[in-house]
Short mmCIF file of C-alpha atoms in Angstrom, two decimals:
data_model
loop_
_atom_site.label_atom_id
_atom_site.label_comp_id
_atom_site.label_asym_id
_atom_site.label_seq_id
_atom_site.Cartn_x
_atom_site.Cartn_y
_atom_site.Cartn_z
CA UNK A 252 0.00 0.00 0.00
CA UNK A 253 1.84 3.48 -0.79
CA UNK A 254 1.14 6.81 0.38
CA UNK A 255 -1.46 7.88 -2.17
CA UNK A 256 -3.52 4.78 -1.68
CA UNK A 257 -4.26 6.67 1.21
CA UNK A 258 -5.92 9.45 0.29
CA UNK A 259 -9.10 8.01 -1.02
CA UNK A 260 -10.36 6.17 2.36
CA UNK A 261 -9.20 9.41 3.69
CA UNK A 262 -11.02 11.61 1.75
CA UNK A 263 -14.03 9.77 2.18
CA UNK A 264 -13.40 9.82 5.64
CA UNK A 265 -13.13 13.43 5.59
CA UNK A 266 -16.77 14.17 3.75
CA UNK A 267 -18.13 12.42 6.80
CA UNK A 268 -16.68 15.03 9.06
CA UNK A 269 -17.22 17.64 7.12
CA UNK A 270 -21.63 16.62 6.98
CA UNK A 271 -21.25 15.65 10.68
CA UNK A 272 -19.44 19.03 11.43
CA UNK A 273 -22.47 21.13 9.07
CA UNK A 274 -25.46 19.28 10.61
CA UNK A 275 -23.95 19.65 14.35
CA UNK A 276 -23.05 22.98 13.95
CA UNK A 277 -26.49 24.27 12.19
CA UNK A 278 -28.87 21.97 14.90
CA UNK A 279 -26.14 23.06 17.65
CA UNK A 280 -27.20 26.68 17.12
CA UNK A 281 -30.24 26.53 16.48
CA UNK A 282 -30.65 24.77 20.46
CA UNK A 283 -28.40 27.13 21.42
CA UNK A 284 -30.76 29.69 20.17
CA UNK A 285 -34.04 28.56 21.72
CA UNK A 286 -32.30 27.64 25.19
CA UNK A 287 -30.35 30.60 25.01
CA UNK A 288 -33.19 32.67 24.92
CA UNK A 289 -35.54 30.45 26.81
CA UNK A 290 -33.15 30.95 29.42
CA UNK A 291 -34.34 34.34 29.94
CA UNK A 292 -37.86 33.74 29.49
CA UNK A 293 -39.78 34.56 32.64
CA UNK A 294 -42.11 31.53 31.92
CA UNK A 295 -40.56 29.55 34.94
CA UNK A 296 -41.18 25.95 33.12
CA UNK A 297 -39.52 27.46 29.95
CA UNK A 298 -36.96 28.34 31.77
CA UNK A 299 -36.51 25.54 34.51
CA UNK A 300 -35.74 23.13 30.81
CA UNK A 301 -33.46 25.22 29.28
CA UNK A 302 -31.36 25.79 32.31
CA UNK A 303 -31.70 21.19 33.04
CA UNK A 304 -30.29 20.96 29.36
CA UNK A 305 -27.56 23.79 29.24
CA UNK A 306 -26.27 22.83 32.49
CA UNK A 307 -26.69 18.63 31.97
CA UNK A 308 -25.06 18.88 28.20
CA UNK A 309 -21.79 21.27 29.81
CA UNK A 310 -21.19 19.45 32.99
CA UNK A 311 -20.97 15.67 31.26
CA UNK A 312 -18.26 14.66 29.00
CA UNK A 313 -19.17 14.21 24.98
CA UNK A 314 -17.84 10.86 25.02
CA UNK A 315 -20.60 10.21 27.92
CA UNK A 316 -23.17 11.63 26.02
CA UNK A 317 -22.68 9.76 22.93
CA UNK A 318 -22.00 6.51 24.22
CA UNK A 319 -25.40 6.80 26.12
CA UNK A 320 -27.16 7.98 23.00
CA UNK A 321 -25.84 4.96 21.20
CA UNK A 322 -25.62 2.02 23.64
CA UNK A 323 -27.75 2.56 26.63
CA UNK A 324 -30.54 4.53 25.07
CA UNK A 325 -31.11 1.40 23.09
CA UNK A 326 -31.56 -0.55 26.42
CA UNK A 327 -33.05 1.79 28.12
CA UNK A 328 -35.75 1.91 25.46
CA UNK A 329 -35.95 -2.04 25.16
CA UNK A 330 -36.59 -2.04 28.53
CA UNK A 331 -39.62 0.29 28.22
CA UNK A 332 -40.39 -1.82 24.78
CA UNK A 333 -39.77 1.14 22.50
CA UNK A 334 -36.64 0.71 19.84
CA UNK A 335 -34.90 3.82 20.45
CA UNK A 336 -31.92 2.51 18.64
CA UNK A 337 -29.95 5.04 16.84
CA UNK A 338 -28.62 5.26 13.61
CA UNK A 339 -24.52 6.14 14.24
CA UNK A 340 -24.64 9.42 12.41
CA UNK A 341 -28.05 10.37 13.99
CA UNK A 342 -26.43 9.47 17.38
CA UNK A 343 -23.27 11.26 16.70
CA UNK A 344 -24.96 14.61 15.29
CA UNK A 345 -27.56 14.33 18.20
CA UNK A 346 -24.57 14.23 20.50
CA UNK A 347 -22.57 16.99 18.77
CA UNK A 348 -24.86 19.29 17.94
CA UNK A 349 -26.75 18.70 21.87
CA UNK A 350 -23.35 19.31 23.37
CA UNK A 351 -22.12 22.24 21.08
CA UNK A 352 -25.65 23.80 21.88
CA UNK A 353 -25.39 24.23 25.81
CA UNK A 354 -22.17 25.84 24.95
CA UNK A 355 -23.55 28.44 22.81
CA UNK A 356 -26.79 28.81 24.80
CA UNK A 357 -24.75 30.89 27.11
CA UNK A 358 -22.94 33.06 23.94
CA UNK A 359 -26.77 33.81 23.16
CA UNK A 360 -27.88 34.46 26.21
CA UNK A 361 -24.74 36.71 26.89
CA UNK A 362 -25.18 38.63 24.14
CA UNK A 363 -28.67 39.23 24.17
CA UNK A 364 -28.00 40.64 27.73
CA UNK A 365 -25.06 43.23 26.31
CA UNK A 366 -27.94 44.65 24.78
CA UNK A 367 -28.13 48.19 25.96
CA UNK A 368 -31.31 49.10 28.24
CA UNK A 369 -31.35 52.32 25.93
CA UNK A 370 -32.26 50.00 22.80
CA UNK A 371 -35.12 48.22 24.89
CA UNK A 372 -36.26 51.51 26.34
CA UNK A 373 -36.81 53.21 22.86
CA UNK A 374 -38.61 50.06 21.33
CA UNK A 375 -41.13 50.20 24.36
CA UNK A 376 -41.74 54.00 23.79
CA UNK A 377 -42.08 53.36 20.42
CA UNK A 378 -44.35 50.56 21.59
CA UNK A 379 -43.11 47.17 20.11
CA UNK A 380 -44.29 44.40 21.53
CA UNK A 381 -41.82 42.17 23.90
CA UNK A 382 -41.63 39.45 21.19
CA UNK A 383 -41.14 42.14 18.60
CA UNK A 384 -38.34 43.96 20.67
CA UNK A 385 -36.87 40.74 20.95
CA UNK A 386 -36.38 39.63 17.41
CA UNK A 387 -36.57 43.26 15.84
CA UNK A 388 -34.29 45.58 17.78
CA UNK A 389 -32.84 43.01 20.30
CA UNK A 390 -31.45 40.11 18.35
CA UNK A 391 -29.90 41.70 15.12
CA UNK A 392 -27.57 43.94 17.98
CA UNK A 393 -27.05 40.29 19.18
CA UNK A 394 -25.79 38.19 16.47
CA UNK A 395 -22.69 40.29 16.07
CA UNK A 396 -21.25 39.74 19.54
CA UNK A 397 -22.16 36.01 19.20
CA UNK A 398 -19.78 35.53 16.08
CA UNK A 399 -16.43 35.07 17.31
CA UNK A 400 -17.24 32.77 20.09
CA UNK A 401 -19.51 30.82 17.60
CA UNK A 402 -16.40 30.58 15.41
CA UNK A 403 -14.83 29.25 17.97
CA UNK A 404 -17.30 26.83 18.97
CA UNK A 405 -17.45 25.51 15.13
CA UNK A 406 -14.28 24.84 15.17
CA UNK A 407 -14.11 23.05 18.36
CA UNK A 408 -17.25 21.01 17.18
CA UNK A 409 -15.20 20.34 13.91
CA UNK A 410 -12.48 18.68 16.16
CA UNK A 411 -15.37 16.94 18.72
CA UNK A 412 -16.33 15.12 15.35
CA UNK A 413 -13.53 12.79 16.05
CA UNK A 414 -14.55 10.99 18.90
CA UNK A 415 -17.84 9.67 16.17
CA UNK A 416 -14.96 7.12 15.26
CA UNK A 417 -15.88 5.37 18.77
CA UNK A 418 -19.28 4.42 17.91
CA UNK A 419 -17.67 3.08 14.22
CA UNK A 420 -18.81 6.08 12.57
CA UNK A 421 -17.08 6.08 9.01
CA UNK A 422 -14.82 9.49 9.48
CA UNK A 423 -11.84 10.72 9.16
CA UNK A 424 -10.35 9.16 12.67
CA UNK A 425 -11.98 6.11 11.94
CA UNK A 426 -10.98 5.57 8.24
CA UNK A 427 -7.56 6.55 9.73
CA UNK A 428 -7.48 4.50 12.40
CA UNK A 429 -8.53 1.43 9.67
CA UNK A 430 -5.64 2.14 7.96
CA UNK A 431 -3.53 2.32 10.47
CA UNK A 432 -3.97 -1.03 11.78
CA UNK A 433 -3.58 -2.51 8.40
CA UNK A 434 -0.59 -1.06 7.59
CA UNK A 435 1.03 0.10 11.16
CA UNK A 436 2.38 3.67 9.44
CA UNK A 437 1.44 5.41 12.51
CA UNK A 438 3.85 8.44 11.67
CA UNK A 439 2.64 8.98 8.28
CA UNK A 440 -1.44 8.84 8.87
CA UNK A 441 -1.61 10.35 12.17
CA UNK A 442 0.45 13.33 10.48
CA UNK A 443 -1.80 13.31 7.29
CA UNK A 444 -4.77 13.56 10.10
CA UNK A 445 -3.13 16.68 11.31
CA UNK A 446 -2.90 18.28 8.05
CA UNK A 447 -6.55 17.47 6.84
CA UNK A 448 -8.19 18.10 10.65
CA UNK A 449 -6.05 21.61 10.49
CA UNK A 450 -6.89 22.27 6.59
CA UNK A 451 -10.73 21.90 7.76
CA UNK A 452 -10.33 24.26 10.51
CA UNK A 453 -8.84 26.84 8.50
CA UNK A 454 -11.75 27.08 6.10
CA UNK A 455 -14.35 26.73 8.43
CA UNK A 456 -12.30 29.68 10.25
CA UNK A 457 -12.36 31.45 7.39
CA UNK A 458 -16.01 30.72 6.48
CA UNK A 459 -17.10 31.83 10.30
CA UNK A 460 -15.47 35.44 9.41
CA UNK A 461 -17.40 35.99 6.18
CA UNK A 462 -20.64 35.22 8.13
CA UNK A 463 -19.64 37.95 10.59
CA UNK A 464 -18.74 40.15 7.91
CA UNK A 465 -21.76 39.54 6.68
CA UNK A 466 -23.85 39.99 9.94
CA UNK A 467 -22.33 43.35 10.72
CA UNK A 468 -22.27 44.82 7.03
CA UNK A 469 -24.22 47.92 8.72
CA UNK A 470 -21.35 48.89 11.28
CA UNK A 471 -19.20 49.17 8.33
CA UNK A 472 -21.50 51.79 6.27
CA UNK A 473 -19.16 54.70 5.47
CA UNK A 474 -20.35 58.09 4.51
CA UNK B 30 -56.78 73.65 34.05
CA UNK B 31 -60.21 72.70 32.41
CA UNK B 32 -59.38 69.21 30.63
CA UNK B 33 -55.54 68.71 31.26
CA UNK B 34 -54.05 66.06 28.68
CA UNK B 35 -51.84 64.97 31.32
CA UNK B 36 -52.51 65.10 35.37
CA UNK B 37 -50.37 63.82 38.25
CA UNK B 38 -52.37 63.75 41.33
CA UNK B 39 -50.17 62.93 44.17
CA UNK B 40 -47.56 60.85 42.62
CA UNK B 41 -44.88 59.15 44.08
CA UNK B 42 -41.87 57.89 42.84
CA UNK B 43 -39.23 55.99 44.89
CA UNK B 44 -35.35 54.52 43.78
CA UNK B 45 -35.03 52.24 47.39
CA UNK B 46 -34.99 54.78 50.06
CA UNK B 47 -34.82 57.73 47.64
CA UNK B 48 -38.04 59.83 47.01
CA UNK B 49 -37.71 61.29 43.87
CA UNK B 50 -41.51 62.64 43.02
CA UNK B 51 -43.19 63.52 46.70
CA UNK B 52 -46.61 63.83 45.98
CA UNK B 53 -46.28 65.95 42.65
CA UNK B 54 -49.13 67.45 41.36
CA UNK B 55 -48.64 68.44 37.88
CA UNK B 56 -51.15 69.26 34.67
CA UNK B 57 -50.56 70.03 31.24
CA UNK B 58 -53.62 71.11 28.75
CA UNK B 59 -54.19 70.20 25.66
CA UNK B 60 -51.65 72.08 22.92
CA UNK B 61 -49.66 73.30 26.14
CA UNK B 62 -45.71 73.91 25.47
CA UNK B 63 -44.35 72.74 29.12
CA UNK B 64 -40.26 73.57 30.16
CA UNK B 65 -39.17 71.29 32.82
CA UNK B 66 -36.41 73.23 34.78
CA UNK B 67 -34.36 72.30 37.51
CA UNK B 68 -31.61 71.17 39.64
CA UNK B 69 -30.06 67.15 38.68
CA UNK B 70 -31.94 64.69 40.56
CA UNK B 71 -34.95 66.72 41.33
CA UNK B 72 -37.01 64.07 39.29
CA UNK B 73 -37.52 66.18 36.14
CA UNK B 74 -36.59 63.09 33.69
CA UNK B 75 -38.44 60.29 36.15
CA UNK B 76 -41.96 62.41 35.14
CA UNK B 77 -41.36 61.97 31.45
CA UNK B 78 -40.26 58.24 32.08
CA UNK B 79 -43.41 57.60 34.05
CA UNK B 80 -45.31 59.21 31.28
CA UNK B 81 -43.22 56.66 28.75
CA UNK B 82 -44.28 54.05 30.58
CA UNK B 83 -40.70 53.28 31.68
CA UNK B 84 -40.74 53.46 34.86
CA UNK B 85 -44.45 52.39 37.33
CA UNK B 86 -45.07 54.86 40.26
CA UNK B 87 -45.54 53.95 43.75
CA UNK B 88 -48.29 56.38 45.13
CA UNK B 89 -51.00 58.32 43.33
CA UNK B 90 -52.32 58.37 39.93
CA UNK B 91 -51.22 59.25 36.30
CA UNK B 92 -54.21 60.54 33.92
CA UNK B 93 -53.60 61.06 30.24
CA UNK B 94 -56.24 62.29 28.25
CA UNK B 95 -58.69 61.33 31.20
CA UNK B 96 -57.75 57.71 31.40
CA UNK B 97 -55.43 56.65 34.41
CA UNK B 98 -51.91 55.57 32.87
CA UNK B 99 -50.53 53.22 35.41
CA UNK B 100 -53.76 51.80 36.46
CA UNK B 101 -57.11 50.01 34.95
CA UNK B 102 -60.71 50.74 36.07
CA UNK B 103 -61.62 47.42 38.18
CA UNK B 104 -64.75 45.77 39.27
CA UNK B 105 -63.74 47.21 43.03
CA UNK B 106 -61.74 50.74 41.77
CA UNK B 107 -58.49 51.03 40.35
CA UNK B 108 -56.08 48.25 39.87
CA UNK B 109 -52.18 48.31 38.37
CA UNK B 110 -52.46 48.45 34.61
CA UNK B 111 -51.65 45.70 32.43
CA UNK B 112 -49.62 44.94 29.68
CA UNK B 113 -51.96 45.31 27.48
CA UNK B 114 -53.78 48.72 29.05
CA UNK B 115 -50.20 50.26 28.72
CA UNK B 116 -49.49 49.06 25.15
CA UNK B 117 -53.03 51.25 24.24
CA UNK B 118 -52.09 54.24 26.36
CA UNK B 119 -48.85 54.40 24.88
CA UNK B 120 -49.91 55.23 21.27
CA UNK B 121 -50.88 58.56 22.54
CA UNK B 122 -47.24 59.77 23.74
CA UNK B 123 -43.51 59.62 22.15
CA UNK B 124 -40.36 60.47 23.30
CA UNK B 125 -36.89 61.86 22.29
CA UNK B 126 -34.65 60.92 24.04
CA UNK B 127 -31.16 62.15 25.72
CA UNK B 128 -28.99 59.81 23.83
CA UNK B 129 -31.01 59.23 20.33
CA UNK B 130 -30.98 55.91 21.06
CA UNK B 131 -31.70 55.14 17.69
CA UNK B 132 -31.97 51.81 16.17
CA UNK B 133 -27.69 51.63 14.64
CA UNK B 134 -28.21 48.13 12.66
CA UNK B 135 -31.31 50.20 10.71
CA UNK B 136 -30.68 52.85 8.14
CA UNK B 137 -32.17 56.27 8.71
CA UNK B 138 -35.56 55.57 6.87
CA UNK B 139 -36.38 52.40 8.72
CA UNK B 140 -36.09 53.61 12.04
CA UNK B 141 -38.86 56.30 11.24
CA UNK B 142 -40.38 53.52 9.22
CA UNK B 143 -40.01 50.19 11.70
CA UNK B 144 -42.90 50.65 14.32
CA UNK B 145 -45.26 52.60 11.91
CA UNK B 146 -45.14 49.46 10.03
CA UNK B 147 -45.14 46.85 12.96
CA UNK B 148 -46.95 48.50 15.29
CA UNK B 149 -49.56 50.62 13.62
CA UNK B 150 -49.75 48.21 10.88
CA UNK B 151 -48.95 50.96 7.97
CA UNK B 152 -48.21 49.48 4.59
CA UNK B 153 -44.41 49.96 3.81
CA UNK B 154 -45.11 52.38 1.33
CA UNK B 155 -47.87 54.66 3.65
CA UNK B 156 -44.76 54.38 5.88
CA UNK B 157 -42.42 55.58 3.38
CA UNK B 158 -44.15 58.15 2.64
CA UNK B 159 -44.76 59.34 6.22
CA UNK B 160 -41.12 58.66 6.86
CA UNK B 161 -39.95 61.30 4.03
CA UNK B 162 -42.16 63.69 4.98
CA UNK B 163 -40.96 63.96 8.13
CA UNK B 164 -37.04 63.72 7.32
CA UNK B 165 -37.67 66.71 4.97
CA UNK B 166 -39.58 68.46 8.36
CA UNK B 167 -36.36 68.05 9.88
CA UNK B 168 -33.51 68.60 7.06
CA UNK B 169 -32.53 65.00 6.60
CA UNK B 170 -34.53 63.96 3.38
CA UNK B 171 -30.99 63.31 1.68
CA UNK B 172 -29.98 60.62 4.87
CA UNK B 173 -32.39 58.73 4.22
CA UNK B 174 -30.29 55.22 3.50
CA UNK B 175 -27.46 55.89 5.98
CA UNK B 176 -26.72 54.48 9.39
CA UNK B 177 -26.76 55.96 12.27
CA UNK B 178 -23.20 55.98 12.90
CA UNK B 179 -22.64 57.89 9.94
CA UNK B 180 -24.50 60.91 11.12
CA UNK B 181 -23.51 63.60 13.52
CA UNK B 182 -25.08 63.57 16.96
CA UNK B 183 -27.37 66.85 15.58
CA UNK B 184 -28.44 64.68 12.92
CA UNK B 185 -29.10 61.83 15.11
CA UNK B 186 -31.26 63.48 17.22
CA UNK B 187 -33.64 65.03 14.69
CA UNK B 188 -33.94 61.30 13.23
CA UNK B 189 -34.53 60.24 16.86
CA UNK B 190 -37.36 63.37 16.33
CA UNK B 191 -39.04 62.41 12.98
CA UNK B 192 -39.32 58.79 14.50
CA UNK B 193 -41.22 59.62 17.59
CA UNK B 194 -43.43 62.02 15.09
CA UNK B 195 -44.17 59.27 13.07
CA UNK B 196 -46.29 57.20 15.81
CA UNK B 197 -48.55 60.25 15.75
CA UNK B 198 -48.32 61.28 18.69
CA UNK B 199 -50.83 63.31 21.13
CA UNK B 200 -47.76 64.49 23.43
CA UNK B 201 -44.33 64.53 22.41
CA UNK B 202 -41.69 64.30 25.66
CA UNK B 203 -38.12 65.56 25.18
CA UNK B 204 -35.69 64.36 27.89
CA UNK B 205 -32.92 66.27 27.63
CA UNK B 206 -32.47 65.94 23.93
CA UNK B 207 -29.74 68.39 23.26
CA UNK B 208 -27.37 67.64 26.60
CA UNK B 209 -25.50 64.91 24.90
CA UNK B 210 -24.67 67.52 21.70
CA UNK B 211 -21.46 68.89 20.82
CA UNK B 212 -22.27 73.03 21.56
CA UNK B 213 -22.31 73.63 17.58
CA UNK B 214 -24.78 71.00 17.17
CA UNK B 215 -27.27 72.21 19.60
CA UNK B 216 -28.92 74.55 17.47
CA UNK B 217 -30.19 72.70 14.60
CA UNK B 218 -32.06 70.10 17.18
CA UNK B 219 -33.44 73.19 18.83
CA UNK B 220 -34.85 74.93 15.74
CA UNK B 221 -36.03 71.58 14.75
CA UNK B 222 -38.31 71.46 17.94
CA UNK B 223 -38.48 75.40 18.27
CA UNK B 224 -40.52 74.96 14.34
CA UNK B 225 -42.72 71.92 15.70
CA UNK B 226 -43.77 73.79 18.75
CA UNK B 227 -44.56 76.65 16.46
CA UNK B 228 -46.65 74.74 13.79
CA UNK B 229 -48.00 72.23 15.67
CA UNK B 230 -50.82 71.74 17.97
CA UNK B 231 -48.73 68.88 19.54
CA UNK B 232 -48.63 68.51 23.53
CA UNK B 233 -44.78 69.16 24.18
CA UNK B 234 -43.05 68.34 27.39
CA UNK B 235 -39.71 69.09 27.36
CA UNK B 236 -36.73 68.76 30.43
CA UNK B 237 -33.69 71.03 29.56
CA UNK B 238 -31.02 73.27 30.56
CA UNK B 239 -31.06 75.47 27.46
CA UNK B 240 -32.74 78.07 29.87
CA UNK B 241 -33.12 80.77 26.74
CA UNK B 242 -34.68 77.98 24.57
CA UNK B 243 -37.08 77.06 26.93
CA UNK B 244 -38.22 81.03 27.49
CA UNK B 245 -38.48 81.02 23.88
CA UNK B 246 -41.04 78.32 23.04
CA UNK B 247 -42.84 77.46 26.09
CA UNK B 248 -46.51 78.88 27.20
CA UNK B 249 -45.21 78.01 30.85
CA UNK B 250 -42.03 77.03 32.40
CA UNK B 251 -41.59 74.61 35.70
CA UNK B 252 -38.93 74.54 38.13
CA UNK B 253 -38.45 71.17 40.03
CA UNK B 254 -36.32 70.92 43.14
CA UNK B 255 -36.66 67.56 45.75
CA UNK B 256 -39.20 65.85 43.51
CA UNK B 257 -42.09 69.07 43.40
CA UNK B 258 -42.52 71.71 41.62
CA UNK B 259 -41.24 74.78 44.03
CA UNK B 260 -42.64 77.14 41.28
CA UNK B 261 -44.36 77.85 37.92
CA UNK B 262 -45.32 80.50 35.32
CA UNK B 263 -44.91 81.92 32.19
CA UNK B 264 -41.39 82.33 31.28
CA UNK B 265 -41.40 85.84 31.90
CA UNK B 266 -42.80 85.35 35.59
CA UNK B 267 -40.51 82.66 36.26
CA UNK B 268 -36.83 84.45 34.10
CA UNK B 269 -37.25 88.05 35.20
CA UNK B 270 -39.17 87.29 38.44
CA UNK B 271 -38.67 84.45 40.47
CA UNK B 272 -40.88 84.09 43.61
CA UNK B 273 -39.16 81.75 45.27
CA UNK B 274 -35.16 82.04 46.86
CA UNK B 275 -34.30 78.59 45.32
CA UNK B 276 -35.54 78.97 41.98
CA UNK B 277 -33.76 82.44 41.54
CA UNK B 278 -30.70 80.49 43.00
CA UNK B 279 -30.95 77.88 40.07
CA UNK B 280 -31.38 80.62 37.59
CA UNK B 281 -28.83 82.93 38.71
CA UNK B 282 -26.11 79.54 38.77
CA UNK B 283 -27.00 78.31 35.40
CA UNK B 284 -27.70 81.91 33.43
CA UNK B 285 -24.35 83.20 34.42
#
């Protein structure tokens, strides 16, 4: 086997963590999203969830949370008689996407709270609704300050993705790792793995800033 | 005052052990162009944020255009308003406030045009409209698509102006709305609202220290000190002869 017989298992490996990384990091925000701001709804049941989840998903380890979503769920639900077994990339993007969610649950809720008062006091006198404040005059102010801890948290899901290979999720660790114990070239794939794991980070880096850009095209209006 | 717009009838207003409105009584008629004076913390803003709706009172009773503000006719008397009785009494009263606070991630236009549209249910064009109107009332109509950021803090404010205008509103409140100005820029929010009191009809309430502004354009001038009004008149009575030792105090430390 030589070097470049390599890069196709790899490659394939690598389209798995790049859809595992996309789906995570889209249904990641969007929980982060509705817990982040269900956090600071003053509905106390609303609010009672969202701070179970954010606080359950941060204090346990991923690894935890995905081999429970893919072993003892399974049992769990036999014993109930309901098949609650999991597909592996349903189980690994439910885990991902649960875990990078209480994380950015509190970059929401942070940044909906650096919200001036001013900005809240002006939409009441101009006599928006709370929901409309929220999503009108609150939120777009938001989204700004959340980008560069969201980029961070992409890129920290992109490198979670790896631990799918324990539940014999086809990605790039795991088509690594198959390679690895056929031909024993630890030196050679683990470095490849580098390269490609860095490679993805740098574009999804570099997608993450164009987002902000685009996000806060109004702060850069210039007369 | 036959028919005041606005009445406070013993109101009280309290920050923790603080009393900062001690049983003020206060009216304004119809039309009426009303200078708040007075030392800082004497409560002149806290009236206009009551009247906002920004901040609840703890004693007394609020009445705009006859109908209590803070509180709801019950089956046994008055009971604290709701959501839903303030969101109604609100569309009678606007406000400009100290710093803009305009909308910045909204260009010019749709900050005038934003609530007309999603509160009043205007079409976008109706709001347009409205919206240009205004801007050319107060020598923006060329701003139109900028940001706020891009404007000068003059300019800001007489945005922050046409966008309170453009609720239609019965009374207009001005907190303060030229003390965060550069001194050049002053003027051109002051003719702004010097021209509205002028050709309008609108209620104006206005808290200031532009003490030659507010002789200018008001039909009566109050001056606040520890949360009451120590004294009111026209601004003649009250500029070339103060009653009272603490308002000619004030006026002597700010007019020289």
């Amino acid at each position: 086997m030589q070097l470049t017989d390599y890069i196709a298992p790899l490659m394939q490996g690598a389209w798995v963590t790049v859809q595992l990384t996309l789906y995570s990091t889209v249904l990641g925000a969007m929980l982060a999203f509705a817990s982040g701001i269900g956090k600071l709804s003053r509905n106390r049941a609303i609010n009672a969830i969202c701070v179970a989840y954010i606080e359950l998903f941060r204090g346990t380890s991923l690894l935890v949370q995905l081999f429970w979503l893919y072993f003892a769920l399974p049992l769990a639900g036999s014993a109930m008689g309901l098949d609650l077994r999991l597909p592996p990339v349903l189980a690994g993007v439910l885990a991902l996407s649960l875990n990078i969610g209480a994380y950015g649950a509190e970059v929401v809720r942070g940044a909906i709270t650096a919200v001036h008062q001013d900005q809240r006091e002006a939409a009441r006198a101009l006599n928006f609704s709370e929901r409309q404040t929220l999503w009108d005059i609150v939120i777009p102010q938001a989204i700004p300050e959340m980008m560069p801890p969201f980029g961070n948290l992409a890129v920290q899901n992109l490198k979670d993705t790896a631990l799918v290979s324990l539940i014999s999720l086809g990605d790039l660790t795991f088509r690594a790792e198959q390679i690895r114990n056929y031909t024993q070239d630890s030196t050679t794939i683990y470095s490849m793995l580098l390269v490609m794991y860095f490679g993805m980070a740098l574009v999804l880096t570099v997608m993450m800033r164009g987002l902000e850009r685009y996000v806060t095209r109004w702060r850069r209006a210039r007369s | 005052m036959n028919d005041p717009i606005i009445k406070f009838d013993k109101v009280i207003k309290r920050f923790g052990d603080l009393t900062v409105l001690d049983e003020l009584d206060f009216e304004v008629g119809r039309g009426e162009k009303v200078s708040i004076i007075g030392p800082s913390g004497s409560g002149k803003s806290t009236v206009l944020r009551i009247l906002m709706t920004l901040e609840g009172i703890d004693g007394g009773v609020v009445t705009v255009n006859g109908e209590p503000l803070w509180h709801e006719e019950g089956p046994d008397g008055l009971r604290p308003a709701s959501e839903a009785h303030l969101h109604k009494m609100r569309t009678q009263l606007g406000m400009v406030f100290q710093q803009f606070n305009l909308f910045p991630h909204m260009t010019v236009l749709r900050n005038i045009t934003e609530a007309p549209v999603k509160v009043l249910g205007l079409s976008k064009a109706e709001a347009k409209g409205r919206a240009e109107e205004l801007l050319e009332l107060v020598g923006l109509a060329d701003q139109a698509q900028k940001y706020p950021h891009q404007l000068s803090g003059g300019q800001q404010q007489r945005v922050g102006i046409a966008r309170a205008l453009a609720m239609r509103p019965n009374v207009l409140l001005f907190d303060e709305p030229t003390s965060a100005l550069d001194p050049e820029l002053v003027g051109e929010v002051l003719n702004v609202i010097g021209r509205l009191a002028e050709e309008h009809d609108l209620t104006m309430l206005l808290v200031t220290h532009e003490m030659r502004f507010a002789r200018e354009i008001s039909d009566r001038v109050c001056f606040f000190d520890q949360g009451r009004i120590r004294e009111e008149g026209t601004p003649e009575e009250l500029f070339t002869d103060p009653k009272e030792d603490r308002t000619r105090e004030f006026l002597k430390a700010v007019l020289d």
